[in-house]
Coordinates of C-alpha atoms and ligand atoms in Angstrom, one line a residue:
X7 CA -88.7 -26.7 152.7
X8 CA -86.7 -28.4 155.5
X9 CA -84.9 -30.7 153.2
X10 CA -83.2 -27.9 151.9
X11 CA -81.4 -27.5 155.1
X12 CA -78.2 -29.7 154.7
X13 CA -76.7 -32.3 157.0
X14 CA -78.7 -31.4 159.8
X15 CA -76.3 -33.5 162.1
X16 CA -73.4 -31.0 161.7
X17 CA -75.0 -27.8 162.6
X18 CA -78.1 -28.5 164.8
X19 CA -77.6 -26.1 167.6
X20 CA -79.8 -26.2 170.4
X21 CA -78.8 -22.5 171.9
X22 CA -80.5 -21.5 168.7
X23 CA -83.9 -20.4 170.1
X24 CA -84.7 -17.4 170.1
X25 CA -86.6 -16.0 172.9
X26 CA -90.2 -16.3 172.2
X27 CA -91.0 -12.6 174.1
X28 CA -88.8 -10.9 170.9
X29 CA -90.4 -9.1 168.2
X30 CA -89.4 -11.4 164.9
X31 CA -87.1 -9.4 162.6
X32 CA -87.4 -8.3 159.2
X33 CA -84.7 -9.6 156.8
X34 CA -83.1 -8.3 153.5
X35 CA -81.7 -10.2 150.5
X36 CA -79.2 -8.4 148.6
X37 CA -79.6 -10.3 144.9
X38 CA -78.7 -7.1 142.4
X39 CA -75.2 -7.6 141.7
X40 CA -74.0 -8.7 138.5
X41 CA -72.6 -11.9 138.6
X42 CA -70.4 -11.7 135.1
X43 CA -67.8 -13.8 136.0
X44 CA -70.6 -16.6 135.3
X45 CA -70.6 -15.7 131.7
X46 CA -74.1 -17.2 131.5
X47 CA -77.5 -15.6 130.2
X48 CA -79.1 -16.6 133.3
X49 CA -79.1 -14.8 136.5
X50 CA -76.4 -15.9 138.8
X51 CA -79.0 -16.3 141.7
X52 CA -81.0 -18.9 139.1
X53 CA -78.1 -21.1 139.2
X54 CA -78.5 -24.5 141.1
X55 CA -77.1 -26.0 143.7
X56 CA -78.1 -29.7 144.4
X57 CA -81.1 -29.2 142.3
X58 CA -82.5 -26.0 143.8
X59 CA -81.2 -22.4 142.8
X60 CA -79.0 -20.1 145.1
X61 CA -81.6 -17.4 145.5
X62 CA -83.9 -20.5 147.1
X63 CA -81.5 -21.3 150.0
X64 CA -81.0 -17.8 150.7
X65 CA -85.1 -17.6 151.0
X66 CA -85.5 -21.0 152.8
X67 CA -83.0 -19.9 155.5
X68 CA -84.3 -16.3 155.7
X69 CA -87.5 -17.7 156.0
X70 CA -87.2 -20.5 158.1
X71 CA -86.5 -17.8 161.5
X72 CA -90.0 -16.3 161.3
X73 CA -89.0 -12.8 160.1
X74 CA -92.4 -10.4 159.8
X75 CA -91.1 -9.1 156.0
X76 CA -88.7 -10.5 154.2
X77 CA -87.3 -7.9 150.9
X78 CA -84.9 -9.0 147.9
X79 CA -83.1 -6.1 146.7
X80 CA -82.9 -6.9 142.9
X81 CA -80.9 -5.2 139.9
X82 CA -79.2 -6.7 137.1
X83 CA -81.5 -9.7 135.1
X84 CA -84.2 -8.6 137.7
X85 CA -87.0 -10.0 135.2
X86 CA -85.5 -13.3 135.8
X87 CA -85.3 -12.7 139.4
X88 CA -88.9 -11.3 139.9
X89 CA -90.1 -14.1 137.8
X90 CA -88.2 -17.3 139.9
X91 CA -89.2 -15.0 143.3
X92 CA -92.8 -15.3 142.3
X93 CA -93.0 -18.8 142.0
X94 CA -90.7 -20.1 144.8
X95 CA -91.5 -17.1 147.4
X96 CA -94.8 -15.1 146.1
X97 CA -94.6 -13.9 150.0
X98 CA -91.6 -11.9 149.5
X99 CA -91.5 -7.9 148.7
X100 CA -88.8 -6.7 146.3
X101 CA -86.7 -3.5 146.1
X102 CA -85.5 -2.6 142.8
X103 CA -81.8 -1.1 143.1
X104 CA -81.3 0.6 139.4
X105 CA -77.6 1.3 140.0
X106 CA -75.4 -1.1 141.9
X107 CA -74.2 1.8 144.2
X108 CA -72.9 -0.3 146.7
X109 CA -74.0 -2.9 150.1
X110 CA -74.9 0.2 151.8
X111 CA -77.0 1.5 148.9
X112 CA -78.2 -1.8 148.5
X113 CA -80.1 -1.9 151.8
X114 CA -81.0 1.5 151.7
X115 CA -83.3 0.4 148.8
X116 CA -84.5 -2.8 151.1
X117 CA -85.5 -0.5 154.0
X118 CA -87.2 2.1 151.0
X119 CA -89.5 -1.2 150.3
X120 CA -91.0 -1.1 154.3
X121 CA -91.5 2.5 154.1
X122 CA -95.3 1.6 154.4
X123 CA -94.7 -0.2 157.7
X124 CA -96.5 1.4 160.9
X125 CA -92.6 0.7 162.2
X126 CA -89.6 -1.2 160.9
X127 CA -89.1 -4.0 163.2
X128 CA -86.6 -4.0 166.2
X129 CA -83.6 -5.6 163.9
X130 CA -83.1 -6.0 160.4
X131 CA -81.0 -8.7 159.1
X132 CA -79.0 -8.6 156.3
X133 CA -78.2 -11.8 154.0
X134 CA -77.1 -12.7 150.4
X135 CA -79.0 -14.0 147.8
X136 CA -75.5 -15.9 146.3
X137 CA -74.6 -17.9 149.7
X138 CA -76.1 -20.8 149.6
X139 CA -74.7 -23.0 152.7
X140 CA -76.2 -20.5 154.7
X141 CA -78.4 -22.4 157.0
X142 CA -81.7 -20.9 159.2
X143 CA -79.9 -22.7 162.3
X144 CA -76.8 -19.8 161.4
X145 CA -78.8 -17.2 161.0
X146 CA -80.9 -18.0 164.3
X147 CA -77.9 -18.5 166.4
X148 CA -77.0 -15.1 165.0
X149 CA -79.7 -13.4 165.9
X150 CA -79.8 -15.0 169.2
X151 CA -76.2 -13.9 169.7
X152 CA -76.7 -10.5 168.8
X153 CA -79.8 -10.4 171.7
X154 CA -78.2 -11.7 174.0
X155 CA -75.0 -9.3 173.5
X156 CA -77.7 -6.5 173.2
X157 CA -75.5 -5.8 170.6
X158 CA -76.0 -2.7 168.3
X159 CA -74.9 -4.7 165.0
X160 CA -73.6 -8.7 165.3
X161 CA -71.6 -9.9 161.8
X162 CA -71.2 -12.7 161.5
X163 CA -67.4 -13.8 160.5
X164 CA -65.4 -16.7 159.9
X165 CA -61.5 -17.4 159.7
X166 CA -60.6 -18.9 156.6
X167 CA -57.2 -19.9 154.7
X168 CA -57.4 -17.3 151.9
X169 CA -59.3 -14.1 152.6
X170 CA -58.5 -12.0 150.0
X171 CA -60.8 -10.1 148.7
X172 CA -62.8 -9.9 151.4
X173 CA -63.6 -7.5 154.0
X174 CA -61.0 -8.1 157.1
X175 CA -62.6 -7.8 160.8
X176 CA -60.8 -5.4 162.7
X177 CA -61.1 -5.9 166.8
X178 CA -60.6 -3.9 169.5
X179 CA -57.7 -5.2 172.7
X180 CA -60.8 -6.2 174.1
X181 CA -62.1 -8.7 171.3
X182 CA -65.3 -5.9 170.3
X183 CA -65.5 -5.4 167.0
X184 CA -64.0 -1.7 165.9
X185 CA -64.5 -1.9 162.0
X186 CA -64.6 -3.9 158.6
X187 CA -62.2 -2.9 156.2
X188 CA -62.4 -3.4 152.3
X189 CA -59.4 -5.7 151.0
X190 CA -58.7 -3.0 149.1
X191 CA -58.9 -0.3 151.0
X192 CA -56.7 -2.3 153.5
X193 CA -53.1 -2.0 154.3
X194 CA -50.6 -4.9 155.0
X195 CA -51.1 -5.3 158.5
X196 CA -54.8 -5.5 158.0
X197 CA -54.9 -7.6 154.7
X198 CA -52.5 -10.1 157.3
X199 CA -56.2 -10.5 159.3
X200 CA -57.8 -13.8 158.5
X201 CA -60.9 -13.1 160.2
X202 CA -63.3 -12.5 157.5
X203 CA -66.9 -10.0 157.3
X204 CA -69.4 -12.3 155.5
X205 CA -71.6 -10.1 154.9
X206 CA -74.4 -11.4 156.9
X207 CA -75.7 -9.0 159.7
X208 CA -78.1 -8.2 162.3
X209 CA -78.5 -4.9 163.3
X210 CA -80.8 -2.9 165.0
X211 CA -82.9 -0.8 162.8
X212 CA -82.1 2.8 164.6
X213 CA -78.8 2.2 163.8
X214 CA -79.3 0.9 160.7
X215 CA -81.6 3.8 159.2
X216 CA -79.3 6.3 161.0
X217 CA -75.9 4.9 159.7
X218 CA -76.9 4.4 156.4
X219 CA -78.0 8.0 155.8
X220 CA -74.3 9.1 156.8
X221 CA -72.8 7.2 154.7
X222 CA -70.2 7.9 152.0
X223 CA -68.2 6.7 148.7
X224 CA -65.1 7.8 150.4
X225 CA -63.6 4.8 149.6
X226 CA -61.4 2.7 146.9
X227 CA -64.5 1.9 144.9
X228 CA -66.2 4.8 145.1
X229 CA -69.4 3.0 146.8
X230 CA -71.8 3.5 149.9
X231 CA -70.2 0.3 151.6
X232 CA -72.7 -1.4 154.6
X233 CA -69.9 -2.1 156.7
X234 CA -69.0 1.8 157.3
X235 CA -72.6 1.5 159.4
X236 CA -70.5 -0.5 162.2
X237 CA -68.1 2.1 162.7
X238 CA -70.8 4.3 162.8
X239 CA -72.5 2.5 165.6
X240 CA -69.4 2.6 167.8
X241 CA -69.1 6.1 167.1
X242 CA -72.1 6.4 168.7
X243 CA -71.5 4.3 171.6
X244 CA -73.3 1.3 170.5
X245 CA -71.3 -1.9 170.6
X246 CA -70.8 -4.4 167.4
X247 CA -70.5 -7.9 167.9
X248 CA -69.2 -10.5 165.6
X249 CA -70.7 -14.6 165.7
X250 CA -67.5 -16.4 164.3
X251 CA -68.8 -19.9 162.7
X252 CA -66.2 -22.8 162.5
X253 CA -68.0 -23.8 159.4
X254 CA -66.9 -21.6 156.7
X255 CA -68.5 -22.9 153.6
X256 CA -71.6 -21.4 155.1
X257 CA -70.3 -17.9 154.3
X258 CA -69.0 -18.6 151.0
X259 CA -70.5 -16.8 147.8
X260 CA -70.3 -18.5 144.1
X261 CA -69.1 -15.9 141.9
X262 CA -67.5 -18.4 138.6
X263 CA -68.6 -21.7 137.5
X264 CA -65.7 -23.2 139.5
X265 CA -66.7 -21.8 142.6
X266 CA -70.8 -23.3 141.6
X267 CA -68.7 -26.8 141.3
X268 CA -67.3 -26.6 144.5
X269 CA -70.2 -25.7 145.9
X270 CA -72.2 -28.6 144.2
X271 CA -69.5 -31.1 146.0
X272 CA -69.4 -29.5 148.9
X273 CA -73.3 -29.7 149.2
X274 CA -73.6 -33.0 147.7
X275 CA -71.1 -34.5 150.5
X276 CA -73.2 -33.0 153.2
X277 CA -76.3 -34.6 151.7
X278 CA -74.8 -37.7 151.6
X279 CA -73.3 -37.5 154.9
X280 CA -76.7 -36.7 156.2
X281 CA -77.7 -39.9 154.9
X282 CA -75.4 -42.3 155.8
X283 CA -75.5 -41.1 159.3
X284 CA -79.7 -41.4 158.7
X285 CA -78.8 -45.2 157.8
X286 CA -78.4 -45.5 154.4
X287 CA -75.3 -47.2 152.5
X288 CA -73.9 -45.5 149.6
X289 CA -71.0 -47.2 147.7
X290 CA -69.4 -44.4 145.7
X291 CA -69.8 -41.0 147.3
X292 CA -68.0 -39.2 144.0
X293 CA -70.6 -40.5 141.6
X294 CA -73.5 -40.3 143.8
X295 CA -75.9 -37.2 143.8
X296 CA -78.7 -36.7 145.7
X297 CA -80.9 -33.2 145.5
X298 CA -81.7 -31.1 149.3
X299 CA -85.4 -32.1 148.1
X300 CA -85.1 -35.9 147.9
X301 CA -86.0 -38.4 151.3
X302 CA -84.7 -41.6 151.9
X303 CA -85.2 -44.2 154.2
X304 CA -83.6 -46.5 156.4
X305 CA -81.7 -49.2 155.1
X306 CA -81.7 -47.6 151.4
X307 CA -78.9 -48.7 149.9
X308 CA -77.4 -46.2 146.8
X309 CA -74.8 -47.9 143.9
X310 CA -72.5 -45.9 142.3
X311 CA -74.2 -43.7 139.9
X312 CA -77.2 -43.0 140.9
X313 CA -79.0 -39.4 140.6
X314 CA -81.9 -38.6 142.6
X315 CA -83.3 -35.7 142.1
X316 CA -86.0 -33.3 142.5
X317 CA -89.3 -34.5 145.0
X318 CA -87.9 -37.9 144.7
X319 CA -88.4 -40.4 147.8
X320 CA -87.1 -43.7 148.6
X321 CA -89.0 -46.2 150.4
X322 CA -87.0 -48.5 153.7
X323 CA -84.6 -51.1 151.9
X324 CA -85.0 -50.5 148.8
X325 CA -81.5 -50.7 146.6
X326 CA -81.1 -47.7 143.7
X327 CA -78.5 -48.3 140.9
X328 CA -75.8 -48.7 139.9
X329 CA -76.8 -46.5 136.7
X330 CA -79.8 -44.2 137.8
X331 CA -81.6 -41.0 137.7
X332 CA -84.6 -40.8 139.3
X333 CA -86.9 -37.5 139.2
X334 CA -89.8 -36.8 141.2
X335 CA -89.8 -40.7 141.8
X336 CA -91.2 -42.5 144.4
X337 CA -89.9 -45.5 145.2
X338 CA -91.6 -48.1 147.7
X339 CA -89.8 -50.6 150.7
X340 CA -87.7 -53.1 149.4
X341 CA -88.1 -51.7 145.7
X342 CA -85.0 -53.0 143.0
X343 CA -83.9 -50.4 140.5
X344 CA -81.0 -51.0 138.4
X345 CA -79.5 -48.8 135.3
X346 CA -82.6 -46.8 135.0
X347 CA -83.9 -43.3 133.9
X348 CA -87.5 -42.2 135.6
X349 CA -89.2 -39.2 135.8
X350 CA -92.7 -38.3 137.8
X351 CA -93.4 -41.9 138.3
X352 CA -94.4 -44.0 141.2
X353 CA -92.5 -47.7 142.0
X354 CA -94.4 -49.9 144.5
X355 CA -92.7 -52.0 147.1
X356 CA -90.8 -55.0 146.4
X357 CA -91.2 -54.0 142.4
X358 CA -87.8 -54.1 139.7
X359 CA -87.1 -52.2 137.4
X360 CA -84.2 -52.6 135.1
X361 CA -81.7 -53.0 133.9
X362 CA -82.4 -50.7 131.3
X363 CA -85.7 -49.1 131.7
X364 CA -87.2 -46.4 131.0
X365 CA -90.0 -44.6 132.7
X366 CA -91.5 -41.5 131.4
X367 CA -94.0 -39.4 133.6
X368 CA -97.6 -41.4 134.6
X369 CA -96.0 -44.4 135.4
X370 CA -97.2 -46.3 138.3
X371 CA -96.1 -49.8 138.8
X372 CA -98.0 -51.6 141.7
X373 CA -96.2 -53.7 144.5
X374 CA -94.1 -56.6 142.9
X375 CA -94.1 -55.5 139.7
X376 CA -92.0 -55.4 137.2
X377 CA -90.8 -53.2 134.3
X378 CA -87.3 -55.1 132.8
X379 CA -85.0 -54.8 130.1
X380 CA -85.6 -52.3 127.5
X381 CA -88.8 -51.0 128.1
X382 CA -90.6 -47.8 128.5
X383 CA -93.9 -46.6 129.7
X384 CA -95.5 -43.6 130.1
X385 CA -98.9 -43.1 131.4
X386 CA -99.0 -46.4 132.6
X387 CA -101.2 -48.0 135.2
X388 CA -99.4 -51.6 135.9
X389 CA -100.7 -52.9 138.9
X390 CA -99.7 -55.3 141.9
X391 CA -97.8 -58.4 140.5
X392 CA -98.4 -57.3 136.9
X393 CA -94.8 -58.0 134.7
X394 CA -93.6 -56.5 132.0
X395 CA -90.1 -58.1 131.4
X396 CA -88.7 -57.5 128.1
X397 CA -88.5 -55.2 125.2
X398 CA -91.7 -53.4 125.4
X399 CA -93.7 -50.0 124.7
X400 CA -96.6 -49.3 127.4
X401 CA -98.1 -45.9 126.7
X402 CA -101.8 -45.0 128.4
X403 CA -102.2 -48.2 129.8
X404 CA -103.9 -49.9 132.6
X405 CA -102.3 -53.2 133.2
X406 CA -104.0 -55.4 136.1
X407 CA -102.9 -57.3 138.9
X408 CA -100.6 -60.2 137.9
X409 CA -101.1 -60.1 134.3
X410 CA -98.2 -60.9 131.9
X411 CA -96.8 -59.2 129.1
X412 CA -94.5 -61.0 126.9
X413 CA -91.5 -59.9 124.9
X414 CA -91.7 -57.0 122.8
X415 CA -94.9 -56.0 122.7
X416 CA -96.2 -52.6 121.4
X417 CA -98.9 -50.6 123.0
X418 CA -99.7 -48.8 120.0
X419 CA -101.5 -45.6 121.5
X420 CA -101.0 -43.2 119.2
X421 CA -103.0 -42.8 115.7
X422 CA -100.8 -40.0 114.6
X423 CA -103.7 -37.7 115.6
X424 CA -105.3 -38.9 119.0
X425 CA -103.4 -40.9 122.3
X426 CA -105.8 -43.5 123.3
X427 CA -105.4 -46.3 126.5
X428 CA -105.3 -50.0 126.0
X429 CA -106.4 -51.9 129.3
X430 CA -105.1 -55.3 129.7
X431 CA -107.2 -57.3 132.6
X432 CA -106.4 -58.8 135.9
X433 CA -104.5 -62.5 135.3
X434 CA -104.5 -61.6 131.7
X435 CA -101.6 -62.7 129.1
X436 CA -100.1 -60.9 126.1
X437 CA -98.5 -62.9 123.8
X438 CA -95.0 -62.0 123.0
X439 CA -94.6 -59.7 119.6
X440 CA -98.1 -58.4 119.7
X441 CA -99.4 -54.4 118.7
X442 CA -102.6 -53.8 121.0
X443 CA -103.9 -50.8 119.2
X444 CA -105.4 -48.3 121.2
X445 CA -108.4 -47.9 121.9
X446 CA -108.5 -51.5 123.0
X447 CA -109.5 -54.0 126.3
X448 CA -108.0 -57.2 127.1
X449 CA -110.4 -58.3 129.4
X450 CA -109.9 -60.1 132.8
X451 CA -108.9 -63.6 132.4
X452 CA -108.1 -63.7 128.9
X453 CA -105.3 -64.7 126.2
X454 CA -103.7 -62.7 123.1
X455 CA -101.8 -65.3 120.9
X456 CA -98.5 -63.8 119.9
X457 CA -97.9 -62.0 117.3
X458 CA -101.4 -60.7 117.3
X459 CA -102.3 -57.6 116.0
X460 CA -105.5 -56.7 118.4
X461 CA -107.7 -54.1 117.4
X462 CA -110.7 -55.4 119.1
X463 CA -111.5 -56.0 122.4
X464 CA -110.9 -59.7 123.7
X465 CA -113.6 -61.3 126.3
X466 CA -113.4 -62.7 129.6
X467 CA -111.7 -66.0 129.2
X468 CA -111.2 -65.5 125.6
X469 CA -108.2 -66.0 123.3
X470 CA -107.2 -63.6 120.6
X471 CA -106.0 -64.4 117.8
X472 CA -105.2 -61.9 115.5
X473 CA -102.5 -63.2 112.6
X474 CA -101.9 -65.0 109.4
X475 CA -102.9 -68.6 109.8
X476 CA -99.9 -70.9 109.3
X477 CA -98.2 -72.4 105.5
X478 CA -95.7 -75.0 104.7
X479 CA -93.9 -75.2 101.5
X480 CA -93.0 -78.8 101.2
X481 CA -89.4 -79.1 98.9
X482 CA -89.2 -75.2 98.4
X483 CA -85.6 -75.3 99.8
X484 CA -84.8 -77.9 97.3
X485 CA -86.3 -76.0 94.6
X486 CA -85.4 -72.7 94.9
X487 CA -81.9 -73.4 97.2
X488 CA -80.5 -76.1 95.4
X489 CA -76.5 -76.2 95.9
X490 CA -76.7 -74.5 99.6
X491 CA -75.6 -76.0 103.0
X492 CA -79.1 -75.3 103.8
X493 CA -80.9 -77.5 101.0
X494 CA -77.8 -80.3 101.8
X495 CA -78.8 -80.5 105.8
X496 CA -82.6 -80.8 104.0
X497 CA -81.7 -83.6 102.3
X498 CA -79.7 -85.2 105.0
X499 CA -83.0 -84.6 107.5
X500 CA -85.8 -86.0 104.4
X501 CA -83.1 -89.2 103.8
X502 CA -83.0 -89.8 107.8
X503 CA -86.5 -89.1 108.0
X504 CA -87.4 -91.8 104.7
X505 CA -85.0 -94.4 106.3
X506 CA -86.9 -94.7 109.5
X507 CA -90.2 -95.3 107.7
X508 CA -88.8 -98.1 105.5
X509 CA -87.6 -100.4 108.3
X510 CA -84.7 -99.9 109.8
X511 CA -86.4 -97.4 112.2
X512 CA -84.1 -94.9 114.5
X513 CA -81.0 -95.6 116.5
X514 CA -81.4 -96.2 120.0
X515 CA -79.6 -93.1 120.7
X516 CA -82.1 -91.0 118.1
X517 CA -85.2 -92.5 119.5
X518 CA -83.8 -91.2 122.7
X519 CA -82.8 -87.7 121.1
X520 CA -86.9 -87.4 119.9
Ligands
UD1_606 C1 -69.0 -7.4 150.6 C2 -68.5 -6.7 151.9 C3 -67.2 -7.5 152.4 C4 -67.5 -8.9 152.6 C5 -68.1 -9.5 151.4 C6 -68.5 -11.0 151.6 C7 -69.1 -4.4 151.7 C8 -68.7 -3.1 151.4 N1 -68.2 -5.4 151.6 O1 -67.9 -7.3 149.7 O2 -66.8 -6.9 153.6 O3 -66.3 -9.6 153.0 O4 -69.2 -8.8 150.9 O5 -68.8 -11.6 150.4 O6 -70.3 -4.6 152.0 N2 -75.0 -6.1 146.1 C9 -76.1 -5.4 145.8 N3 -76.0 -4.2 145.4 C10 -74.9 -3.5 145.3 C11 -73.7 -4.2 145.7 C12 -73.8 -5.5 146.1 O7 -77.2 -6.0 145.8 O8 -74.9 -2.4 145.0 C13 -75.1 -7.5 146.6 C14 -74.5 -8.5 145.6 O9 -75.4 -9.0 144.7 C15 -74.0 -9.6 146.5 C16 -73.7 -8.8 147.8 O10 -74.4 -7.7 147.8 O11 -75.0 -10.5 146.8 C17 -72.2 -8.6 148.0 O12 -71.7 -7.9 147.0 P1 -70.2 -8.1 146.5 O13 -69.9 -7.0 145.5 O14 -70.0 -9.5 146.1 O15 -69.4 -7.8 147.8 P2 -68.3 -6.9 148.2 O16 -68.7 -5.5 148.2 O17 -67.1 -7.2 147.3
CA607 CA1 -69.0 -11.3 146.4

């Protein structure tokens, strides 16, 4: 899950080791608030942010230190939760919090979870499943941090422009932390703090399972708040450290859909900046969007528009856009793909697609392909050098190498009960305005006249030809036009016509002209 770690230039940190003698740590994910102000029927934490929920990056970069157990503490739309945690994270535990009695309370029921452990690990760390800048690098320097402080607790804070609402970091003359104090339990000197808590701790587990049992709600809301546990370690002679980060997007919770859209930018600008510094050109950062998931290559070059999303990857050189979403699209070296919408498809190297394509999932289009204007395929097997240019449906299909198919021709694969698969040979050609209706093979080698309508297979080295034979009408226009510009340019063409036969024979210039 390494691609969900953002712009890995900006944070890589090479004191982030952490000694290989310490016992790893188990974390805890608190994911049971509410999230109303998101006014949404879906669980805050199954929100997305560059194409992967917040709940995921909380996991990855919980995950991505080696912890021993890692619990979510879940609450509110905890069906939801449970369900999404099972598929992206099946090795997690969860604590159910029924009552959202506060941080403290909150952990309280993630320790409950290890109860069956022989012994809780030497720290416990605390993240948030609503965080999702949070990267493993953080939390490892964190933990590191708090070693090498042989600190009791380490929070880790930032300083940012507008901390209300938060809880402020109250130090000691000698920079120790003393305590964290609710915004709204704070007076004005206090509330003047920038320093923020994040709410992202280690702490070691005796002081942890001891704090949190003397806890209380004496406080403005009436809760069992977490941060009361680091005056409780000082009381008791333990120090608390704090790990400031310059970088204080990676602290920052979404709580609206504002704060989600910020978020998406934020991310999104990472990515991209990840990119360019990776070697790729992108034109128009604003309209460009590129998921955590997606890998690109050297030399890639993005136009404005272009959305790649999902497990999509993007072969050296290749040029996306302008006008593209790609999903779970991969996309060989020196690949062209203009104003185009794909999905679970596979583009070989040097192949074009576009402009306006469309390629549903089961495409595979072989090197130097082509799949142009107006055309969509699904299921489709079109291999090396095979073109289809223009104004054409290829459903179950197996086109091979370098065979042609003209303009606007239909594979018909669907009988309105059963999908069957039309193969089209190597070299073959497929006459413009033809149906090939499925089950069908053009074999190697062969011809279909256009406008054909093939429902039997065609030879090696045959042609097919599969229409109404040819009729003239000689005078109908005459007849049954008389009196139009059309019967008049007729006449003009027979008298033209009948005075080169009796003599005279063309003009220079007309002989020329034929
Ligand atoms: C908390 C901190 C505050 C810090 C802020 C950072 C306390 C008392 N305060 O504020 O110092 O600046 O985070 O965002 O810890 N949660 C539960 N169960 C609960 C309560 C909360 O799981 O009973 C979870 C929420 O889902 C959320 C996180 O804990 O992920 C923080 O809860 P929230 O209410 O946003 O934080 P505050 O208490 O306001
Ligand atoms: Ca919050």
């Amino acid at each position: 899950m390494s691609g969900l770690t953002p712009d890995p230039s900006e944070s890589v940190d090479s004191d982030a080791s952490i000694p290989t003698d310490a016992t790893p740590p188990a974390v805890i994910v608190l994911a049971a608030g509410g999230g109303t102000r998101m006014k949404s029927a879906r669980s805050k934490l199954l929100h997305e942010v560059a194409g992967h929920t917040l709940l995921s990056y909380a996991l990855a970069a919980a995950t991505e230190i080696g912890p021993d157990e890692v619990v979510v503490v879940v609450g509110h739309q905890r069906d939801q939760v449970q369900a999404h945690l099972a598929e992206i994270a099946p090795h997690v535990r969860t604590a159910v919090q029924e009552q959202q009695l506060g941080t403290g309370h909150a952990v309280q029921c993630g320790l409950a979870a290890l109860a069956d452990l022989p012994a809780l690990p030497n720290e416990v760390v605390v993240t948030y499943g609503d965080v999702p800048m949070l990267t493993s690098e953080t939390l490892a320097d964190l933990l590191a941090d708090h070693r090498a402080q042989r600190a009791a607790v380490t929070v880790l804070t930032a300083v940012v422009a507008d901390p209300t609402g938060y809880g402020r970091v109250v130090r000691d003359a000698d920079g120790r932390v003393a305590r964290i104090v609710e915004h709204r339990d704070a007076d004005d000197e206090i509330r003047a703090i920038t320093e923020i808590n994040s709410g992202i701790y280690v702490f070691d587990s005796a002081v942890l399972s001891a704090g949190l049992g003397r806890l209380t709600s004496d406080n403005d809301q009436g809760e069992l708040y977490l941060t009361d546990v680091l005056g409780y370690a000082r009381s008791t002679g333990g120090s608390v450290a704090a790990h400031l980060i310059e970088d204080a997007w990676q602290t920052e919770g979404v709580n609206d859909r504002v704060q989600l859209s910020a978020m998406n930018t934020e991310m999104n600008r990472r990515i991209l900046h990840g990119w360019m510094r990776a070697g790729v050109t992108i034109l128009d950062l604003a309209s460009t969007w590129v998921h955590s998931s997606v890998d690109l290559a050297p030399d890639v070059t993005l136009l404005p528009g272009t959305s790649l999303e999902g497990a999509t990857s993007i072969g050296a050189g290749a040029t996306i856009g302008p006008e593209v979403t790609l999903k779970d699209v991969e996309v060989g070296e020196g690949a062209t793909v203009i104003r185009t919408h794909a999905e679970l498809s596979v583009i070989g190297a040097g192949a074009e697609v576009g402009p306006y394509a469309r390629l549903r999932p089961g495409t595979r289009l072989g090197g130097q392909g082509k799949i142009g204007t107006f055309v969509e395929t699904k299921n489709a097997r079109i291999a090396d050098g095979a073109k289809v240019p223009h104004q054409t449906y290829v459903g179950d299909a197996e086109i091979g190498r370098d065979a042609n198919i003209g303009a606007g021709v239909i594979f018909a694969n669907y009988d309105g009960v059963t999908k069957s698969t039309t193969v089209v040979g190597d070299y073959s050609f497929v006459g413009s305005n033809s149906v090939l209706n499925a089950p069908v093979t053009i074999d190697s080698g062969a011809y279909v006249a256009a406008g054909s309508v093939i429902t039997g297979d065609v030879g090696p080295g045959d042609l097919g030809v599969a229409r109404g034979r040819q009729r003239n009408v000689p005078g109908w226009v005459l007849r049954k036009r008389a009196g139009t510009k059309t019967a008049a340019a007729a006449q003009k063409a027979l008298d033209a016509a009948a005075a080169a036969e009796s003599g005279g024979g063309p003009t220079g210039e007309e002989a020329e002209r034929r």
